[in-house]
Amino acid sequence: MEPRFRSRSFKRLRVKLPGGDNVIHYRRKGVSKAHCSLCGAVLPGVPTGRAEKIAKLSKTQKRPERPYGGVMCSKCARGTIVNKIRS
Amino acid sequence: MSAISRGRVCVKTAGKDAAKFCVITDVLGDGFVEVTGPKKLTGIKRRKCNILHLELTSDVVKIKAKATDADVIKAVTDAKFADKMKAGIAL
């Protein structure tokens, strides 16, 4: 086993190969979903994944094309904009 | 005279054009109006918009029915709203 796999930052996956023997595959751990900065709701339109997976996507695939897109949910963004208009 | 009428200056609150100014050019009924930025001034094309996505301001400009974008720009600059509208709402 490679030294780096001894740490718990790698997930262990038990895989049964076609030849019948069982091996352990190591995989990086998953990340949590994006959340709204105000109300904490899960943000639609924002992909979840590690940096290298998301870096491959185009800009519009990474977040909605709305002011505060990818930062706030649509309700909170609308509320913030209305407050800014009224102040 | 209802607040939602031709010439009313509004700000879009939802969608990619949020925080941009626009002028109501026609009331289409069923909660819809036709708005235009115009595109040259604020970047909002002439299109149908739900009134729930609009925040009305206290400003009104005089424009005739079926006014073209050029008429709207002229009316807005005469009423001295052009700079404010061009700048939009700072987020």
PDB file of C-alpha atoms in Angstrom:
ATOM      1  CA  MET A   1       0.000   0.000   0.000  1.00  0.00           C
ATOM      2  CA  GLU A   2       1.391   3.412  -0.956  1.00  0.00           C
ATOM      3  CA  PRO A   3       2.181   5.523   2.137  1.00  0.00           C
ATOM      4  CA  ARG A   4      -0.293   8.244   1.190  1.00  0.00           C
ATOM      5  CA  PHE A   5      -3.174   5.768   1.285  1.00  0.00           C
ATOM      6  CA  ARG A   6      -2.586   5.069   4.957  1.00  0.00           C
ATOM      7  CA  SER A   7      -4.247   8.359   5.873  1.00  0.00           C
ATOM      8  CA  ARG A   8      -8.029   8.605   6.283  1.00  0.00           C
ATOM      9  CA  SER A   9      -8.349  11.321   3.638  1.00  0.00           C
ATOM     10  CA  PHE A  10      -8.876   8.469   1.167  1.00  0.00           C
ATOM     11  CA  LYS A  11     -12.029   6.396   1.059  1.00  0.00           C
ATOM     12  CA  ARG A  12     -11.551   2.631   0.839  1.00  0.00           C
ATOM     13  CA  LEU A  13     -13.614   0.853  -1.842  1.00  0.00           C
ATOM     14  CA  ARG A  14     -13.727  -2.975  -1.754  1.00  0.00           C
ATOM     15  CA  VAL A  15     -13.839  -4.133  -5.395  1.00  0.00           C
ATOM     16  CA  LYS A  16     -14.394  -7.723  -6.661  1.00  0.00           C
ATOM     17  CA  LEU A  17     -12.404  -8.177  -9.869  1.00  0.00           C
ATOM     18  CA  PRO A  18     -13.633 -10.405 -12.767  1.00  0.00           C
ATOM     19  CA  GLY A  19     -10.856 -12.848 -11.868  1.00  0.00           C
ATOM     20  CA  GLY A  20     -12.567 -13.326  -8.513  1.00  0.00           C
ATOM     21  CA  ASP A  21     -10.030 -11.722  -6.168  1.00  0.00           C
ATOM     22  CA  ASN A  22     -11.001  -8.804  -3.915  1.00  0.00           C
ATOM     23  CA  VAL A  23      -8.934  -5.653  -3.921  1.00  0.00           C
ATOM     24  CA  ILE A  24      -9.197  -2.256  -2.233  1.00  0.00           C
ATOM     25  CA  HIS A  25      -9.439   0.856  -4.407  1.00  0.00           C
ATOM     26  CA  TYR A  26      -8.735   4.258  -2.857  1.00  0.00           C
ATOM     27  CA  ARG A  27     -10.724   7.317  -3.798  1.00  0.00           C
ATOM     28  CA  ARG A  28     -10.773  10.958  -2.605  1.00  0.00           C
ATOM     29  CA  LYS A  29     -13.713  11.868  -0.397  1.00  0.00           C
ATOM     30  CA  GLY A  30     -16.758  13.725  -1.739  1.00  0.00           C
ATOM     31  CA  VAL A  31     -17.523  17.425  -1.046  1.00  0.00           C
ATOM     32  CA  SER A  32     -20.736  18.918   0.337  1.00  0.00           C
ATOM     33  CA  LYS A  33     -23.322  20.684  -1.845  1.00  0.00           C
ATOM     34  CA  ALA A  34     -23.341  24.475  -2.281  1.00  0.00           C
ATOM     35  CA  HIS A  35     -25.660  26.277   0.141  1.00  0.00           C
ATOM     36  CA  CYS A  36     -27.345  29.702   0.108  1.00  0.00           C
ATOM     37  CA  SER A  37     -25.312  32.203   2.123  1.00  0.00           C
ATOM     38  CA  LEU A  38     -28.469  33.585   3.783  1.00  0.00           C
ATOM     39  CA  CYS A  39     -30.971  30.800   4.335  1.00  0.00           C
ATOM     40  CA  GLY A  40     -28.730  27.749   3.927  1.00  0.00           C
ATOM     41  CA  ALA A  41     -30.879  26.063   1.268  1.00  0.00           C
ATOM     42  CA  VAL A  42     -29.135  23.809  -1.220  1.00  0.00           C
ATOM     43  CA  LEU A  43     -28.382  25.814  -4.368  1.00  0.00           C
ATOM     44  CA  PRO A  44     -29.810  24.420  -7.614  1.00  0.00           C
ATOM     45  CA  GLY A  45     -27.699  24.988 -10.719  1.00  0.00           C
ATOM     46  CA  VAL A  46     -24.397  24.609  -8.851  1.00  0.00           C
ATOM     47  CA  PRO A  47     -22.562  21.295  -9.455  1.00  0.00           C
ATOM     48  CA  THR A  48     -20.993  19.411  -6.558  1.00  0.00           C
ATOM     49  CA  GLY A  49     -17.589  17.847  -7.014  1.00  0.00           C
ATOM     50  CA  ARG A  50     -13.952  18.262  -6.326  1.00  0.00           C
ATOM     51  CA  ALA A  51     -12.067  21.164  -7.907  1.00  0.00           C
ATOM     52  CA  GLU A  52     -10.640  19.248 -10.863  1.00  0.00           C
ATOM     53  CA  LYS A  53     -14.074  17.921 -11.893  1.00  0.00           C
ATOM     54  CA  ILE A  54     -15.710  21.372 -11.721  1.00  0.00           C
ATOM     55  CA  ALA A  55     -12.791  23.170 -13.387  1.00  0.00           C
ATOM     56  CA  LYS A  56     -13.513  21.291 -16.615  1.00  0.00           C
ATOM     57  CA  LEU A  57     -17.054  22.704 -16.809  1.00  0.00           C
ATOM     58  CA  SER A  58     -17.873  25.883 -18.701  1.00  0.00           C
ATOM     59  CA  LYS A  59     -18.625  29.061 -16.779  1.00  0.00           C
ATOM     60  CA  THR A  60     -22.392  28.847 -17.195  1.00  0.00           C
ATOM     61  CA  GLN A  61     -22.421  25.249 -15.974  1.00  0.00           C
ATOM     62  CA  LYS A  62     -20.823  26.293 -12.698  1.00  0.00           C
ATOM     63  CA  ARG A  63     -23.499  28.684 -11.459  1.00  0.00           C
ATOM     64  CA  PRO A  64     -26.748  30.380 -12.560  1.00  0.00           C
ATOM     65  CA  GLU A  65     -26.392  33.567 -14.645  1.00  0.00           C
ATOM     66  CA  ARG A  66     -28.226  35.700 -12.077  1.00  0.00           C
ATOM     67  CA  PRO A  67     -26.859  38.377  -9.760  1.00  0.00           C
ATOM     68  CA  TYR A  68     -25.734  36.502  -6.639  1.00  0.00           C
ATOM     69  CA  GLY A  69     -25.968  33.307  -8.757  1.00  0.00           C
ATOM     70  CA  GLY A  70     -24.284  30.471  -6.906  1.00  0.00           C
ATOM     71  CA  VAL A  71     -24.091  32.575  -3.709  1.00  0.00           C
ATOM     72  CA  MET A  72     -27.717  33.009  -2.735  1.00  0.00           C
ATOM     73  CA  CYS A  73     -30.901  31.132  -3.597  1.00  0.00           C
ATOM     74  CA  SER A  74     -33.273  32.977  -5.940  1.00  0.00           C
ATOM     75  CA  LYS A  75     -35.615  34.049  -3.112  1.00  0.00           C
ATOM     76  CA  CYS A  76     -32.845  35.516  -0.964  1.00  0.00           C
ATOM     77  CA  ALA A  77     -31.240  37.187  -4.004  1.00  0.00           C
ATOM     78  CA  ARG A  78     -34.557  38.797  -4.930  1.00  0.00           C
ATOM     79  CA  GLY A  79     -35.086  39.952  -1.334  1.00  0.00           C
ATOM     80  CA  THR A  80     -31.608  41.468  -1.168  1.00  0.00           C
ATOM     81  CA  ILE A  81     -32.071  43.284  -4.480  1.00  0.00           C
ATOM     82  CA  VAL A  82     -35.472  44.639  -3.424  1.00  0.00           C
ATOM     83  CA  ASN A  83     -33.970  45.899  -0.153  1.00  0.00           C
ATOM     84  CA  LYS A  84     -31.168  47.602  -2.070  1.00  0.00           C
ATOM     85  CA  ILE A  85     -33.673  49.220  -4.421  1.00  0.00           C
ATOM     86  CA  ARG A  86     -35.770  50.501  -1.564  1.00  0.00           C
ATOM     87  CA  SER A  87     -32.872  51.841   0.480  1.00  0.00           C
TER      88      SER A  87
ATOM     89  CA  MET B   1     -54.397  55.882 -12.783  1.00  0.00           C
ATOM     90  CA  SER B   2     -52.839  52.601 -11.590  1.00  0.00           C
ATOM     91  CA  ALA B   3     -49.152  52.587 -10.741  1.00  0.00           C
ATOM     92  CA  ILE B   4     -48.624  49.859 -13.308  1.00  0.00           C
ATOM     93  CA  SER B   5     -49.101  51.888 -16.449  1.00  0.00           C
ATOM     94  CA  ARG B   6     -47.244  52.917 -19.560  1.00  0.00           C
ATOM     95  CA  GLY B   7     -44.151  55.003 -18.800  1.00  0.00           C
ATOM     96  CA  ARG B   8     -43.619  53.727 -15.243  1.00  0.00           C
ATOM     97  CA  VAL B   9     -39.887  53.293 -14.487  1.00  0.00           C
ATOM     98  CA  CYS B  10     -39.224  49.979 -12.740  1.00  0.00           C
ATOM     99  CA  VAL B  11     -36.347  47.756 -11.668  1.00  0.00           C
ATOM    100  CA  LYS B  12     -36.249  44.059 -12.465  1.00  0.00           C
ATOM    101  CA  THR B  13     -35.769  41.988  -9.320  1.00  0.00           C
ATOM    102  CA  ALA B  14     -35.468  38.466 -10.747  1.00  0.00           C
ATOM    103  CA  GLY B  15     -33.600  36.780 -13.538  1.00  0.00           C
ATOM    104  CA  LYS B  16     -30.321  37.626 -15.153  1.00  0.00           C
ATOM    105  CA  ASP B  17     -31.476  41.210 -15.717  1.00  0.00           C
ATOM    106  CA  ALA B  18     -32.109  41.740 -11.998  1.00  0.00           C
ATOM    107  CA  ALA B  19     -31.148  45.150 -10.560  1.00  0.00           C
ATOM    108  CA  LYS B  20     -31.525  46.799 -13.977  1.00  0.00           C
ATOM    109  CA  PHE B  21     -33.911  49.631 -14.763  1.00  0.00           C
ATOM    110  CA  CYS B  22     -36.671  49.368 -17.381  1.00  0.00           C
ATOM    111  CA  VAL B  23     -39.734  51.248 -18.555  1.00  0.00           C
ATOM    112  CA  ILE B  24     -43.206  49.746 -18.977  1.00  0.00           C
ATOM    113  CA  THR B  25     -44.290  50.211 -22.595  1.00  0.00           C
ATOM    114  CA  ASP B  26     -47.557  48.286 -22.548  1.00  0.00           C
ATOM    115  CA  VAL B  27     -49.849  46.570 -20.039  1.00  0.00           C
ATOM    116  CA  LEU B  28     -50.719  43.113 -21.376  1.00  0.00           C
ATOM    117  CA  GLY B  29     -53.120  41.990 -18.629  1.00  0.00           C
ATOM    118  CA  ASP B  30     -53.138  38.798 -16.492  1.00  0.00           C
ATOM    119  CA  GLY B  31     -50.287  40.244 -14.478  1.00  0.00           C
ATOM    120  CA  PHE B  32     -47.995  40.799 -17.435  1.00  0.00           C
ATOM    121  CA  VAL B  33     -46.539  43.982 -18.909  1.00  0.00           C
ATOM    122  CA  GLU B  34     -44.220  44.718 -21.783  1.00  0.00           C
ATOM    123  CA  VAL B  35     -40.996  46.361 -20.655  1.00  0.00           C
ATOM    124  CA  THR B  36     -37.941  47.705 -22.425  1.00  0.00           C
ATOM    125  CA  GLY B  37     -34.655  48.925 -20.984  1.00  0.00           C
ATOM    126  CA  PRO B  38     -34.118  50.011 -23.695  1.00  0.00           C
ATOM    127  CA  LYS B  39     -31.321  47.611 -24.578  1.00  0.00           C
ATOM    128  CA  LYS B  40     -28.905  50.417 -25.512  1.00  0.00           C
ATOM    129  CA  LEU B  41     -29.446  52.131 -22.163  1.00  0.00           C
ATOM    130  CA  THR B  42     -29.782  49.371 -19.584  1.00  0.00           C
ATOM    131  CA  GLY B  43     -29.404  46.114 -21.498  1.00  0.00           C
ATOM    132  CA  ILE B  44     -32.989  44.902 -21.084  1.00  0.00           C
ATOM    133  CA  LYS B  45     -34.559  43.978 -24.420  1.00  0.00           C
ATOM    134  CA  ARG B  46     -38.195  44.757 -25.139  1.00  0.00           C
ATOM    135  CA  ARG B  47     -40.041  41.749 -23.748  1.00  0.00           C
ATOM    136  CA  LYS B  48     -43.008  40.536 -21.764  1.00  0.00           C
ATOM    137  CA  CYS B  49     -42.405  40.510 -18.028  1.00  0.00           C
ATOM    138  CA  ASN B  50     -44.367  39.354 -15.010  1.00  0.00           C
ATOM    139  CA  ILE B  51     -45.197  42.272 -12.698  1.00  0.00           C
ATOM    140  CA  LEU B  52     -44.091  40.159  -9.715  1.00  0.00           C
ATOM    141  CA  HIS B  53     -40.539  40.387 -11.107  1.00  0.00           C
ATOM    142  CA  LEU B  54     -40.685  44.182 -11.153  1.00  0.00           C
ATOM    143  CA  GLU B  55     -40.159  46.724  -8.402  1.00  0.00           C
ATOM    144  CA  LEU B  56     -41.947  49.949  -9.323  1.00  0.00           C
ATOM    145  CA  THR B  57     -40.173  53.237  -8.698  1.00  0.00           C
ATOM    146  CA  SER B  58     -41.851  56.578  -8.102  1.00  0.00           C
ATOM    147  CA  ASP B  59     -40.690  57.899 -11.502  1.00  0.00           C
ATOM    148  CA  VAL B  60     -42.897  58.063 -14.609  1.00  0.00           C
ATOM    149  CA  VAL B  61     -42.033  59.223 -18.136  1.00  0.00           C
ATOM    150  CA  LYS B  62     -44.527  60.294 -20.801  1.00  0.00           C
ATOM    151  CA  ILE B  63     -44.369  57.936 -23.803  1.00  0.00           C
ATOM    152  CA  LYS B  64     -47.014  57.255 -26.427  1.00  0.00           C
ATOM    153  CA  ALA B  65     -48.449  53.829 -27.150  1.00  0.00           C
ATOM    154  CA  LYS B  66     -46.203  51.620 -29.286  1.00  0.00           C
ATOM    155  CA  ALA B  67     -43.277  53.900 -28.521  1.00  0.00           C
ATOM    156  CA  THR B  68     -40.037  52.832 -30.127  1.00  0.00           C
ATOM    157  CA  ASP B  69     -36.870  52.400 -28.073  1.00  0.00           C
ATOM    158  CA  ALA B  70     -35.601  55.698 -29.470  1.00  0.00           C
ATOM    159  CA  ASP B  71     -38.713  57.479 -28.144  1.00  0.00           C
ATOM    160  CA  VAL B  72     -38.207  55.899 -24.749  1.00  0.00           C
ATOM    161  CA  ILE B  73     -34.538  56.946 -24.606  1.00  0.00           C
ATOM    162  CA  LYS B  74     -35.506  60.484 -25.552  1.00  0.00           C
ATOM    163  CA  ALA B  75     -38.262  60.635 -22.911  1.00  0.00           C
ATOM    164  CA  VAL B  76     -35.958  59.203 -20.250  1.00  0.00           C
ATOM    165  CA  THR B  77     -33.080  61.591 -21.019  1.00  0.00           C
ATOM    166  CA  ASP B  78     -35.454  64.557 -21.056  1.00  0.00           C
ATOM    167  CA  ALA B  79     -36.710  63.533 -17.618  1.00  0.00           C
ATOM    168  CA  LYS B  80     -33.064  63.253 -16.432  1.00  0.00           C
ATOM    169  CA  PHE B  81     -33.412  59.568 -15.404  1.00  0.00           C
ATOM    170  CA  ALA B  82     -30.937  58.294 -18.039  1.00  0.00           C
ATOM    171  CA  ASP B  83     -27.805  58.312 -15.875  1.00  0.00           C
ATOM    172  CA  LYS B  84     -29.505  56.706 -12.909  1.00  0.00           C
ATOM    173  CA  MET B  85     -31.035  54.041 -15.154  1.00  0.00           C
ATOM    174  CA  LYS B  86     -27.764  53.377 -16.964  1.00  0.00           C
ATOM    175  CA  ALA B  87     -25.928  52.878 -13.693  1.00  0.00           C
ATOM    176  CA  GLY B  88     -28.485  50.414 -12.308  1.00  0.00           C
ATOM    177  CA  ILE B  89     -28.620  49.291  -8.675  1.00  0.00           C
ATOM    178  CA  ALA B  90     -25.185  48.759  -7.121  1.00  0.00           C
ATOM    179  CA  LEU B  91     -25.077  45.248  -5.683  1.00  0.00           C
TER     180      LEU B  91
END
